[in-house]
Amino acid sequence: LDKRGKADGILIGGNLSTLSHLIGTKYDMLRARQDIVLFIEDINEPLYKIERMLYGLKYSGLLSSLKGLIVGRFINCKYDGRNYFDANHLILDMVKDYHYPVCFDFPIGHIEENLPMIEGSNVSFVVEDNVYLHIADEK
């Protein structure tokens, strides 16, 4: 499912439910920047709710302005009898028209192997045969 490419930007993200509920508030860390490599994950959300949250990000203009997207694990987000069988295909459909790299199943989220993501870090993000995320040294 991955979309290949390279992006440089500021790493911002987290739980999709939380991020989507902060849009338009004083805690919305996504709207003020145009150089975001976004990472998202979630747990125990029906796919129709994930779809609703993604439409909020899309119609706010955020999805079209990203430099890259890192999709973590969506745990217990099961098929709900509607349009999509899993979160990854839903997300891919939402970003199919955008020309930035996207990787899926990155080891972040409510899982045992949960890699640390350093919010606000400068990153280089490459999706090729493998996914590479380089966090720049702050000096």
mmCIF file of C-alpha atoms in Angstrom:
data_model
loop_
_atom_site.group_PDB
_atom_site.id
_atom_site.type_symbol
_atom_site.label_atom_id
_atom_site.label_comp_id
_atom_site.label_asym_id
_atom_site.label_seq_id
_atom_site.Cartn_x
_atom_site.Cartn_y
_atom_site.Cartn_z
ATOM 1 C CA LEU A 1 0.000 0.000 0.000
ATOM 2 C CA ASP A 2 2.903 2.360 0.608
ATOM 3 C CA LYS A 3 3.300 5.418 -1.619
ATOM 4 C CA ARG A 4 6.965 5.925 -2.424
ATOM 5 C CA GLY A 5 8.868 9.169 -2.148
ATOM 6 C CA LYS A 6 10.947 11.410 0.088
ATOM 7 C CA ALA A 7 9.907 14.220 2.394
ATOM 8 C CA ASP A 8 11.587 16.581 4.814
ATOM 9 C CA GLY A 9 9.601 18.314 7.504
ATOM 10 C CA ILE A 10 8.608 18.609 11.128
ATOM 11 C CA LEU A 11 7.323 15.440 12.791
ATOM 12 C CA ILE A 12 3.914 15.992 14.388
ATOM 13 C CA GLY A 13 1.096 13.630 15.203
ATOM 14 C CA GLY A 14 -0.355 11.066 17.523
ATOM 15 C CA ASN A 15 -3.727 9.522 18.151
ATOM 16 C CA LEU A 16 -6.096 10.380 15.283
ATOM 17 C CA SER A 17 -9.121 10.826 17.567
ATOM 18 C CA THR A 18 -7.265 13.313 19.730
ATOM 19 C CA LEU A 19 -5.754 15.213 16.800
ATOM 20 C CA SER A 20 -9.067 15.525 14.994
ATOM 21 C CA HIS A 21 -10.822 16.856 18.091
ATOM 22 C CA LEU A 22 -8.206 19.580 18.510
ATOM 23 C CA ILE A 23 -8.710 21.082 15.028
ATOM 24 C CA GLY A 24 -9.672 24.730 15.374
ATOM 25 C CA THR A 25 -8.780 24.966 19.058
ATOM 26 C CA LYS A 26 -5.840 26.790 20.609
ATOM 27 C CA TYR A 27 -4.178 23.356 20.955
ATOM 28 C CA ASP A 28 -4.339 22.596 17.227
ATOM 29 C CA MET A 29 -0.661 22.036 16.422
ATOM 30 C CA LEU A 30 -1.354 21.068 12.819
ATOM 31 C CA ARG A 31 -2.870 24.215 11.303
ATOM 32 C CA ALA A 32 -0.007 26.623 11.911
ATOM 33 C CA ARG A 33 2.560 24.694 9.839
ATOM 34 C CA GLN A 34 2.996 23.851 6.182
ATOM 35 C CA ASP A 35 5.944 21.464 6.612
ATOM 36 C CA ILE A 36 4.420 18.555 8.510
ATOM 37 C CA VAL A 37 5.305 14.897 8.287
ATOM 38 C CA LEU A 38 2.227 13.616 10.105
ATOM 39 C CA PHE A 39 2.013 10.369 12.036
ATOM 40 C CA ILE A 40 -1.310 8.862 13.114
ATOM 41 C CA GLU A 41 -2.577 5.800 14.966
ATOM 42 C CA ASP A 42 -5.731 4.827 16.849
ATOM 43 C CA ILE A 43 -7.431 2.110 18.851
ATOM 44 C CA ASN A 44 -10.984 0.755 19.226
ATOM 45 C CA GLU A 45 -12.599 3.114 16.714
ATOM 46 C CA PRO A 46 -15.132 1.845 14.169
ATOM 47 C CA LEU A 47 -14.040 2.554 10.610
ATOM 48 C CA TYR A 48 -16.935 4.943 10.008
ATOM 49 C CA LYS A 49 -15.595 7.155 12.827
ATOM 50 C CA ILE A 50 -12.070 7.013 11.405
ATOM 51 C CA GLU A 51 -13.518 8.009 8.039
ATOM 52 C CA ARG A 52 -15.315 10.968 9.656
ATOM 53 C CA MET A 53 -12.105 12.106 11.389
ATOM 54 C CA LEU A 54 -10.130 11.849 8.143
ATOM 55 C CA TYR A 55 -12.742 13.897 6.295
ATOM 56 C CA GLY A 56 -12.302 16.548 8.983
ATOM 57 C CA LEU A 57 -8.550 16.618 8.299
ATOM 58 C CA LYS A 58 -9.131 16.605 4.557
ATOM 59 C CA TYR A 59 -11.717 19.391 4.487
ATOM 60 C CA SER A 60 -9.658 21.509 6.888
ATOM 61 C CA GLY A 61 -6.930 21.468 4.210
ATOM 62 C CA LEU A 62 -4.463 19.564 6.340
ATOM 63 C CA LEU A 63 -4.177 16.371 4.265
ATOM 64 C CA SER A 64 -3.399 18.290 1.083
ATOM 65 C CA SER A 65 -0.659 20.352 2.745
ATOM 66 C CA LEU A 66 1.354 17.504 4.298
ATOM 67 C CA LYS A 67 4.922 16.649 3.307
ATOM 68 C CA GLY A 68 4.453 12.988 4.252
ATOM 69 C CA LEU A 69 2.221 10.613 6.213
ATOM 70 C CA ILE A 70 3.240 7.832 8.589
ATOM 71 C CA VAL A 71 0.366 5.493 9.419
ATOM 72 C CA GLY A 72 0.891 3.524 12.601
ATOM 73 C CA ARG A 73 -1.226 0.691 13.892
ATOM 74 C CA PHE A 74 -4.980 0.971 14.016
ATOM 75 C CA ILE A 75 -5.802 -1.627 16.676
ATOM 76 C CA ASN A 76 -9.317 -3.123 16.936
ATOM 77 C CA CYS A 77 -10.604 -0.765 14.242
ATOM 78 C CA LYS A 78 -12.708 -3.367 12.514
ATOM 79 C CA TYR A 79 -14.833 -3.513 9.423
ATOM 80 C CA ASP A 80 -18.237 -2.068 10.216
ATOM 81 C CA GLY A 81 -20.218 -3.312 7.203
ATOM 82 C CA ARG A 82 -19.785 -0.088 5.294
ATOM 83 C CA ASN A 83 -17.246 1.041 2.669
ATOM 84 C CA TYR A 84 -13.799 -0.095 3.828
ATOM 85 C CA PHE A 85 -12.454 -3.401 5.142
ATOM 86 C CA ASP A 86 -9.578 -1.842 7.115
ATOM 87 C CA ALA A 87 -8.146 1.496 8.186
ATOM 88 C CA ASN A 88 -5.175 1.310 5.816
ATOM 89 C CA HIS A 89 -7.324 1.122 2.673
ATOM 90 C CA LEU A 90 -9.541 3.912 3.997
ATOM 91 C CA ILE A 91 -6.517 6.162 4.617
ATOM 92 C CA LEU A 92 -4.983 5.313 1.239
ATOM 93 C CA ASP A 93 -8.226 6.318 -0.467
ATOM 94 C CA MET A 94 -8.271 9.631 1.425
ATOM 95 C CA VAL A 95 -4.734 10.574 0.312
ATOM 96 C CA LYS A 96 -4.620 8.982 -3.163
ATOM 97 C CA ASP A 97 -4.648 12.366 -4.944
ATOM 98 C CA TYR A 98 -1.750 13.817 -2.950
ATOM 99 C CA HIS A 99 1.866 13.493 -4.056
ATOM 100 C CA TYR A 100 3.730 12.734 -0.855
ATOM 101 C CA PRO A 101 5.146 9.537 0.617
ATOM 102 C CA VAL A 102 2.900 7.404 2.812
ATOM 103 C CA CYS A 103 3.836 4.316 4.772
ATOM 104 C CA PHE A 104 1.520 1.927 6.583
ATOM 105 C CA ASP A 105 1.886 -0.299 9.645
ATOM 106 C CA PHE A 106 4.729 1.739 11.101
ATOM 107 C CA PRO A 107 5.394 0.421 14.631
ATOM 108 C CA ILE A 108 3.638 3.170 16.583
ATOM 109 C CA GLY A 109 0.371 3.096 18.467
ATOM 110 C CA HIS A 110 -1.133 1.012 21.233
ATOM 111 C CA ILE A 111 1.216 -1.897 20.640
ATOM 112 C CA GLU A 112 4.084 -3.569 22.452
ATOM 113 C CA GLU A 113 6.739 -2.577 19.884
ATOM 114 C CA ASN A 114 6.014 1.159 19.971
ATOM 115 C CA LEU A 115 8.850 3.270 18.585
ATOM 116 C CA PRO A 116 9.312 6.736 20.076
ATOM 117 C CA MET A 117 8.321 9.633 17.838
ATOM 118 C CA ILE A 118 9.889 12.944 18.834
ATOM 119 C CA GLU A 119 7.275 15.664 18.304
ATOM 120 C CA GLY A 120 8.646 18.786 16.633
ATOM 121 C CA SER A 121 11.795 17.102 15.322
ATOM 122 C CA ASN A 122 13.161 17.816 11.874
ATOM 123 C CA VAL A 123 12.897 14.581 9.921
ATOM 124 C CA SER A 124 13.775 13.086 6.577
ATOM 125 C CA PHE A 125 11.213 10.474 5.634
ATOM 126 C CA VAL A 126 11.860 8.056 2.751
ATOM 127 C CA VAL A 127 9.547 5.335 1.476
ATOM 128 C CA GLU A 128 11.233 2.965 -0.965
ATOM 129 C CA ASP A 129 11.537 -0.809 -0.611
ATOM 130 C CA ASN A 130 11.884 -0.042 3.086
ATOM 131 C CA VAL A 131 10.811 2.922 5.170
ATOM 132 C CA TYR A 132 13.458 5.212 6.608
ATOM 133 C CA LEU A 133 12.840 7.920 9.155
ATOM 134 C CA HIS A 134 15.844 10.021 10.072
ATOM 135 C CA ILE A 135 15.479 12.465 12.908
ATOM 136 C CA ALA A 136 17.888 15.372 12.459
ATOM 137 C CA ASP A 137 20.232 16.245 15.278
ATOM 138 C CA GLU A 138 19.211 19.399 17.083
ATOM 139 C CA LYS A 139 22.293 21.611 17.496
#
